[in-house]
Short mmCIF file of C-alpha atoms in Angstrom, two decimals:
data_model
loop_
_atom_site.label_atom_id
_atom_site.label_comp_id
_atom_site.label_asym_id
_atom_site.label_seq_id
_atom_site.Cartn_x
_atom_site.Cartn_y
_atom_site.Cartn_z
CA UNK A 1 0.00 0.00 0.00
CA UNK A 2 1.04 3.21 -1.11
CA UNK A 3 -0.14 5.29 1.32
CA UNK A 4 2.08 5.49 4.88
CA UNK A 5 0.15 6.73 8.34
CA UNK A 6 3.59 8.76 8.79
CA UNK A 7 2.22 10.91 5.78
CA UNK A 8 -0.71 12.62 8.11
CA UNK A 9 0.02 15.87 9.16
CA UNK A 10 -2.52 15.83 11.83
CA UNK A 11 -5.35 17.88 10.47
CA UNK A 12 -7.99 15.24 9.71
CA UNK A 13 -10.03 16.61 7.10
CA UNK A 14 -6.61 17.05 5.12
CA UNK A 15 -5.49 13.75 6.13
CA UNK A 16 -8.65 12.32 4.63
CA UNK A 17 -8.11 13.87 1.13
CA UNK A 18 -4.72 12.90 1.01
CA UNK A 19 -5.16 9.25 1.45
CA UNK A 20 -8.21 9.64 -0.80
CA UNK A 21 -5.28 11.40 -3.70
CA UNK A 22 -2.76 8.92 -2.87
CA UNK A 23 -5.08 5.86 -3.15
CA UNK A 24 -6.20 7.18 -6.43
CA UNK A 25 -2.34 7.57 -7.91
CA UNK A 26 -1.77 4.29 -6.92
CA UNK A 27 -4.92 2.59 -9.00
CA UNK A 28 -2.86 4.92 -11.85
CA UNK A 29 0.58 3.44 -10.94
CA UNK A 30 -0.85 -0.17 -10.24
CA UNK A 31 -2.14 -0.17 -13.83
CA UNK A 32 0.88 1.69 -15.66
CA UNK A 33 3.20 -1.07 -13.41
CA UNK A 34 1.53 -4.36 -14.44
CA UNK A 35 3.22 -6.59 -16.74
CA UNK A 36 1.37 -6.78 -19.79
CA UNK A 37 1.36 -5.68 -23.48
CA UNK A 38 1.00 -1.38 -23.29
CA UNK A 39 -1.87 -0.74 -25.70
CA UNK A 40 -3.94 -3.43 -23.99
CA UNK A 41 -3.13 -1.37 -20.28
CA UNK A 42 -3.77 1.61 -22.03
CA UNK A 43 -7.57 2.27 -21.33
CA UNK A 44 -7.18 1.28 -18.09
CA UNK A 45 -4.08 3.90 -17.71
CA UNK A 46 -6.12 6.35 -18.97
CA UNK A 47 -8.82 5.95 -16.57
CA UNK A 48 -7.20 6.01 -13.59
CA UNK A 49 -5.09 8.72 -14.53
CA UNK A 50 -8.35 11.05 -15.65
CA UNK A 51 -9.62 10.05 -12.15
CA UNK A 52 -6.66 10.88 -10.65
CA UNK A 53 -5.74 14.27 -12.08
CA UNK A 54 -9.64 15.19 -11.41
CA UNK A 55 -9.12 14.98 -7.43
CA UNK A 56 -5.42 16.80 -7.48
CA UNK A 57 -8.07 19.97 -8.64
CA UNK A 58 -10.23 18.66 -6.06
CA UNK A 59 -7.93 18.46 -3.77
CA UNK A 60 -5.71 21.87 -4.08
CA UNK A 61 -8.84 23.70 -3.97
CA UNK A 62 -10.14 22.36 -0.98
CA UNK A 63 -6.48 22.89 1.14
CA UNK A 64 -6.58 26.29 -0.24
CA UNK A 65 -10.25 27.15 0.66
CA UNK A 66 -9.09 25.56 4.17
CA UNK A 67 -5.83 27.79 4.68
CA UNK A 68 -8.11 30.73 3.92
CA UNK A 69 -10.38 30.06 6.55
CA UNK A 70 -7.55 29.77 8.85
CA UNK A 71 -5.67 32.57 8.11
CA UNK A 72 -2.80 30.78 6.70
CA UNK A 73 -0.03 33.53 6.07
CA UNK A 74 1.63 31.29 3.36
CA UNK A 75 -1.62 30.77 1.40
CA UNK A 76 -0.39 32.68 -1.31
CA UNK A 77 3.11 30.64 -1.62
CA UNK A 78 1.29 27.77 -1.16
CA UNK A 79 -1.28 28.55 -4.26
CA UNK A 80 1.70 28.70 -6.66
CA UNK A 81 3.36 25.48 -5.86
CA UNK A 82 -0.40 23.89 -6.29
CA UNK A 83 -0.92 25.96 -9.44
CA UNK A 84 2.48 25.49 -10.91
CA UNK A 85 2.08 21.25 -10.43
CA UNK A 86 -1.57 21.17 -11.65
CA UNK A 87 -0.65 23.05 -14.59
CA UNK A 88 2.63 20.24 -14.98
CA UNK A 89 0.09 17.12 -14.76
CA UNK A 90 -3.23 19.55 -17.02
CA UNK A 91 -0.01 19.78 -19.78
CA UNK A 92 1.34 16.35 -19.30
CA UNK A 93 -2.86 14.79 -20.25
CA UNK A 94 -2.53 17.27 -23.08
CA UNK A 95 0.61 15.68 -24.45
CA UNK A 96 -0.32 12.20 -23.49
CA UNK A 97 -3.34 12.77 -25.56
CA UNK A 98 -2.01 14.57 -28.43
CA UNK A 99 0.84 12.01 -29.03
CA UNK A 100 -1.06 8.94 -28.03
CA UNK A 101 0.42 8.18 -24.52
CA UNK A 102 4.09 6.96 -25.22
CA UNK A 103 4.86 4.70 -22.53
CA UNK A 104 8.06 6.25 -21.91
CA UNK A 105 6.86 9.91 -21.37
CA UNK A 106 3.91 8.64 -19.22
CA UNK A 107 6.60 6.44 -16.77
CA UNK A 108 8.55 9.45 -16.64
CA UNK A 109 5.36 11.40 -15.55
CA UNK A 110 4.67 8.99 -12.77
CA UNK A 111 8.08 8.59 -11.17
CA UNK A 112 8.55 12.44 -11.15
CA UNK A 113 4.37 12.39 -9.96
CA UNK A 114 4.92 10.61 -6.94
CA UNK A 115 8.34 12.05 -5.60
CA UNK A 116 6.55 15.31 -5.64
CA UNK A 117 3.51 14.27 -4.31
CA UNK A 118 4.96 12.82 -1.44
CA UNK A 119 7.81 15.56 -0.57
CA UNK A 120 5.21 18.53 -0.90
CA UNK A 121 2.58 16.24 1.74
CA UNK A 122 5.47 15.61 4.19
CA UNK A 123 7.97 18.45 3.53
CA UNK A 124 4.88 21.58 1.98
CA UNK A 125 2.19 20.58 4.05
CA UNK A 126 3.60 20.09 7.05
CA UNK A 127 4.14 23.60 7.28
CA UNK A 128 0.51 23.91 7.57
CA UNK A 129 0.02 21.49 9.93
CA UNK A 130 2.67 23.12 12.28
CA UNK A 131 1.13 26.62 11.68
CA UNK A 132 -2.60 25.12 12.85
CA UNK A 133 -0.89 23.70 16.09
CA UNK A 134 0.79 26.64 16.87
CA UNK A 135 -1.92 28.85 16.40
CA UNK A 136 -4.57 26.06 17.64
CA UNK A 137 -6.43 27.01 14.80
CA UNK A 138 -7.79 23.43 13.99
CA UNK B 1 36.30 29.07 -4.99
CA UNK B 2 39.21 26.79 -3.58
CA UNK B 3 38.25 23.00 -3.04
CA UNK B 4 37.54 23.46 1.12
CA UNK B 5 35.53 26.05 0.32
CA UNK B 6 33.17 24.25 -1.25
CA UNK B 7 29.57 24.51 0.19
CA UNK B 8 28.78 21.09 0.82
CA UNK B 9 27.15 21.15 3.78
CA UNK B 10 23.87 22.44 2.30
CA UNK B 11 23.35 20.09 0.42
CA UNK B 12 24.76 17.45 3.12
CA UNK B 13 21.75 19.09 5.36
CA UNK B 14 19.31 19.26 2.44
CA UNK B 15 20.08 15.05 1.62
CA UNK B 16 19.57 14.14 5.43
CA UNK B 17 16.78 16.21 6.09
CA UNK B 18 14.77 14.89 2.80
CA UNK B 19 16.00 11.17 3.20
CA UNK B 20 14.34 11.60 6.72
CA UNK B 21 10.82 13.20 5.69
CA UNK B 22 10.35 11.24 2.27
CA UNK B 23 11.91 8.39 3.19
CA UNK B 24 11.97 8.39 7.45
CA UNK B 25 15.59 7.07 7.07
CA UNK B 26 18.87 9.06 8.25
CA UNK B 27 22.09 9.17 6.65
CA UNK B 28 25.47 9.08 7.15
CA UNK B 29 28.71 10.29 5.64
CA UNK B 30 31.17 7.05 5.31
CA UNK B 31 34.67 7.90 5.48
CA UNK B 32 36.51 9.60 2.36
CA UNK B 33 38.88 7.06 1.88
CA UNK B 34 36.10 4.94 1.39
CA UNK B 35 35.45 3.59 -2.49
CA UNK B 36 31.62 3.98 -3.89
CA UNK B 37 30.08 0.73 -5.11
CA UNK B 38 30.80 -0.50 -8.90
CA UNK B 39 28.00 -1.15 -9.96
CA UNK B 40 25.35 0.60 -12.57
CA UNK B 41 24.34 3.86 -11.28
CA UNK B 42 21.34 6.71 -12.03
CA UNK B 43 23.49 9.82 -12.84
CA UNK B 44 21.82 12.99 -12.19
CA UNK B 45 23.54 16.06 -13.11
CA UNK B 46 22.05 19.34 -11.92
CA UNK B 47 23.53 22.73 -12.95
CA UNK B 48 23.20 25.61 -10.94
CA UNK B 49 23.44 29.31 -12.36
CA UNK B 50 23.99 32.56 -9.96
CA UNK B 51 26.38 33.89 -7.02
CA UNK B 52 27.55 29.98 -7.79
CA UNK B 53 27.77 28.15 -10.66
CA UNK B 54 28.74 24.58 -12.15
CA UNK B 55 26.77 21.41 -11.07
CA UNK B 56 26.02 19.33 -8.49
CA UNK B 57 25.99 15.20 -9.43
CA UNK B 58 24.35 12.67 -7.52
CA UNK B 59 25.23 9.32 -8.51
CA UNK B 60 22.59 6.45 -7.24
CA UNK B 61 24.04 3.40 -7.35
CA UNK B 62 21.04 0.61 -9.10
CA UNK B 63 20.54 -1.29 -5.36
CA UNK B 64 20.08 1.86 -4.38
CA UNK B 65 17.46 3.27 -6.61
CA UNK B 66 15.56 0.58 -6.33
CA UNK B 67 15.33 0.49 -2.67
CA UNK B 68 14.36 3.90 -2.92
CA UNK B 69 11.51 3.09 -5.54
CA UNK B 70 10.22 -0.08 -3.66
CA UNK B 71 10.15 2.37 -0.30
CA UNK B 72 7.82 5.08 -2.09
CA UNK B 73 6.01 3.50 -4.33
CA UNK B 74 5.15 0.44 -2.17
CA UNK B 75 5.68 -1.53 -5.21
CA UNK B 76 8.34 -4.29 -6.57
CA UNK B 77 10.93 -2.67 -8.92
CA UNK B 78 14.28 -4.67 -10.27
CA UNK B 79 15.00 -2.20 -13.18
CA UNK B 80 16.36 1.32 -13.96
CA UNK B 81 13.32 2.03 -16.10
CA UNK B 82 11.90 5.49 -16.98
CA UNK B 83 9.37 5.13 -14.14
CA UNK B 84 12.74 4.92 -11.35
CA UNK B 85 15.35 6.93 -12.96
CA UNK B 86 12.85 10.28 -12.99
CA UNK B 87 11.61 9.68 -9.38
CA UNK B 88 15.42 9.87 -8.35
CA UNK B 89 15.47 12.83 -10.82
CA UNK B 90 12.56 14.54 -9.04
CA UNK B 91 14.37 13.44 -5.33
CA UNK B 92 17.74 15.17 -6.47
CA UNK B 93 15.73 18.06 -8.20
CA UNK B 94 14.13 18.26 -4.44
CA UNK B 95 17.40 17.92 -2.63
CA UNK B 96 19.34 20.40 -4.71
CA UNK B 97 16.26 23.53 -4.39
CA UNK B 98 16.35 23.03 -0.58
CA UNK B 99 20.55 23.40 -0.81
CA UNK B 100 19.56 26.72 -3.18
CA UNK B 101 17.46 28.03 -0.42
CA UNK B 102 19.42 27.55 2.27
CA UNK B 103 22.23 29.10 0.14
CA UNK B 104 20.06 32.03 -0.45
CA UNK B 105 19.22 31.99 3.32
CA UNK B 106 23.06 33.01 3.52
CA UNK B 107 22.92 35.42 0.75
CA UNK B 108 24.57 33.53 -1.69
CA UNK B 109 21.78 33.76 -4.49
CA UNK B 110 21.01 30.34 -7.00
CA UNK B 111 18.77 28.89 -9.05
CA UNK B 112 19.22 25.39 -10.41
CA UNK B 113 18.12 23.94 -13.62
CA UNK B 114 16.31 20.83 -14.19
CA UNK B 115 17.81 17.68 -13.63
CA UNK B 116 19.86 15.72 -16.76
CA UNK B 117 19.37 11.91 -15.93
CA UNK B 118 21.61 9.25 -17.53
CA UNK B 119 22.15 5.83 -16.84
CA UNK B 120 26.26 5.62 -15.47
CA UNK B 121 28.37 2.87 -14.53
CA UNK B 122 30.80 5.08 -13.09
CA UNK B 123 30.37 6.40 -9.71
CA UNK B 124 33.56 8.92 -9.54
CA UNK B 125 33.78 12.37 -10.40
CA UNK B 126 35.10 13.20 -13.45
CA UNK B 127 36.11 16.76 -12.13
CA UNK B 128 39.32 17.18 -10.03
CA UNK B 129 37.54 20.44 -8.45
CA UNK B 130 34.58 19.06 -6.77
CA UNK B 131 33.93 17.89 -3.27
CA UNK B 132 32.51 14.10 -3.29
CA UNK B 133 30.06 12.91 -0.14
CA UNK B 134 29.89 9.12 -0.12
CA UNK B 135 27.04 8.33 2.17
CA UNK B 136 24.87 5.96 3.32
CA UNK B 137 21.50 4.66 4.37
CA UNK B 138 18.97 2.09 4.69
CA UNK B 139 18.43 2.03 1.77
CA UNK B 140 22.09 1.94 0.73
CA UNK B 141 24.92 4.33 -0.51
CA UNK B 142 24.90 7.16 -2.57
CA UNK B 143 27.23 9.56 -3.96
CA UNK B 144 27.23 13.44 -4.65
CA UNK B 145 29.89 15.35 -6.47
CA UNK B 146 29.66 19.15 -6.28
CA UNK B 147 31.66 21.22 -8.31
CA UNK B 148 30.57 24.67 -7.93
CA UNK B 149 32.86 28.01 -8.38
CA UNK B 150 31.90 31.35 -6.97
CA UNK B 151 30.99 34.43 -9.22
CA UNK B 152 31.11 36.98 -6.45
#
């Protein structure tokens, strides 16, 4: 399993939609991993990784709407990192789709995917985290 | 910049400190006289442009890398494939912009460029001016070569 209980950060609702992201790039991974011919994996690929991009929207937005409401004073800081990485993985689909999903480029995508993904939860968000228990603003 | 000058400590500070939070492993230097494994390695070359410039190389030995890959992804891996070699990329790209900030943090101002991955079976430097860390974890040994010179 993917997802590690040392990833919370101790703010539940947060906590929730993280495992919820990180369960979802690992149905993406699980089927881009599998042995197996690529154009039969393909649909499946595709799938998960629609489903997976969907929620990293889903997701961004709803930390960001949350670090409003607590008066988080790197909110701003923290909107470009999520803006800068959702527009990465918007243009990476775009490709994908444009040049019919080379295997190679969409591997590449998910190593670089998850190293982020789990430095900016443990390293980025943590941040948060120690700002909400320092200003008990949970 | 003479060779002793070197800053290698941020980016000794920057490895431990994301080895710990990505991977919840600690590191540590092995002596210099000590000779880095022989085996194939993920080069990853990252250049660095400003009050310092040249490039910083971290060379992943294959055990290594795939330790690394089996730790984050949760998932079997026993080759240097595109899916391994860019989440080390994306690691080193993470190491070396927390070394830039804490540079900055000291006034020395840099920005790095994006990481230039290649398959290696050489582990040395091929520079005579760069300060080489052999260290080690759970996961096994690595090796970073940084040749930087100061423009200030």
């Amino acid at each position: 399993m993917m997802w590690k209980e040392k990833y919370k950060i101790g703010i539940p609702q947060i906590d929730k939609q993280h495992k919820e992201l990180f369960d979802r790039v690992e149905q993406f991974l699980t089927a881009l991993r599998k042995e197996g011919d690529w154009q039969e994996k393909l649909p499946e690929i595709k799938k998960t990784l629609l489903f997976m991009q969907n929620y990293v929207v889903v997701h961004f937005d709803a930390e960001e709407v949350y670090q409003k409401k607590i008066g988080y004073p790197d909110l701003q800081q923290h909107h470009l990192i999520h803006k800068e990485f959702t527009d990465y993985v918007m243009q990476c689909a775009h490709d994908f789709e444009k040049e019919g999903y080379p295997e190679q480029s969409v591997q590449k995508f998910a190593g670089k995917l998850l190293a982020w993904l789990i430095n900016h939860v443990v390293a980025t968000d943590l941040k948060m985290s120690d700002y909400v228990k320092k200003e008990g603003a949970l | 910049m003479e060779k002793q000058q070197l800053p290698e400590k941020p980016f000794l500070d920057a490895t431990k400190s994301v080895f710990k939070s990505m991977l919840d492993m600690d590191i540590d230097s092995l002596p210099g006289d000590e000779n880095p494994k022989q085996e194939e390695n993920v080069r990853i070359e990252i250049a660095m442009v400003g009050d310092l410039s040249g490039s910083v190389v971290y060379n992943f030995p294959k055990s290594t890398t795939l330790n690394i890959v089996k730790t984050l992804s949760g998932m079997e891996a026993d080759r240097l494939d595109d899916f391994a070699t860019s989440m080390l990329g994306e690691m080193a790209n993470i190491i070396s912009g927390n070394a830039a900030t804490s540079l900055s943090g000291a006034n020395c101002k840099c920005d790095i460029r994006p990481p230039q991955i290649t398959i290696s079976h050489m582990a040395q430097s091929d520079s005579h001016n760069s300060v080489d860390m052999l260290l080690h974890s759970q996961v096994g040994e690595l090796c970073e070569h940084i040749c930087l010179s100061s423009n200030v």
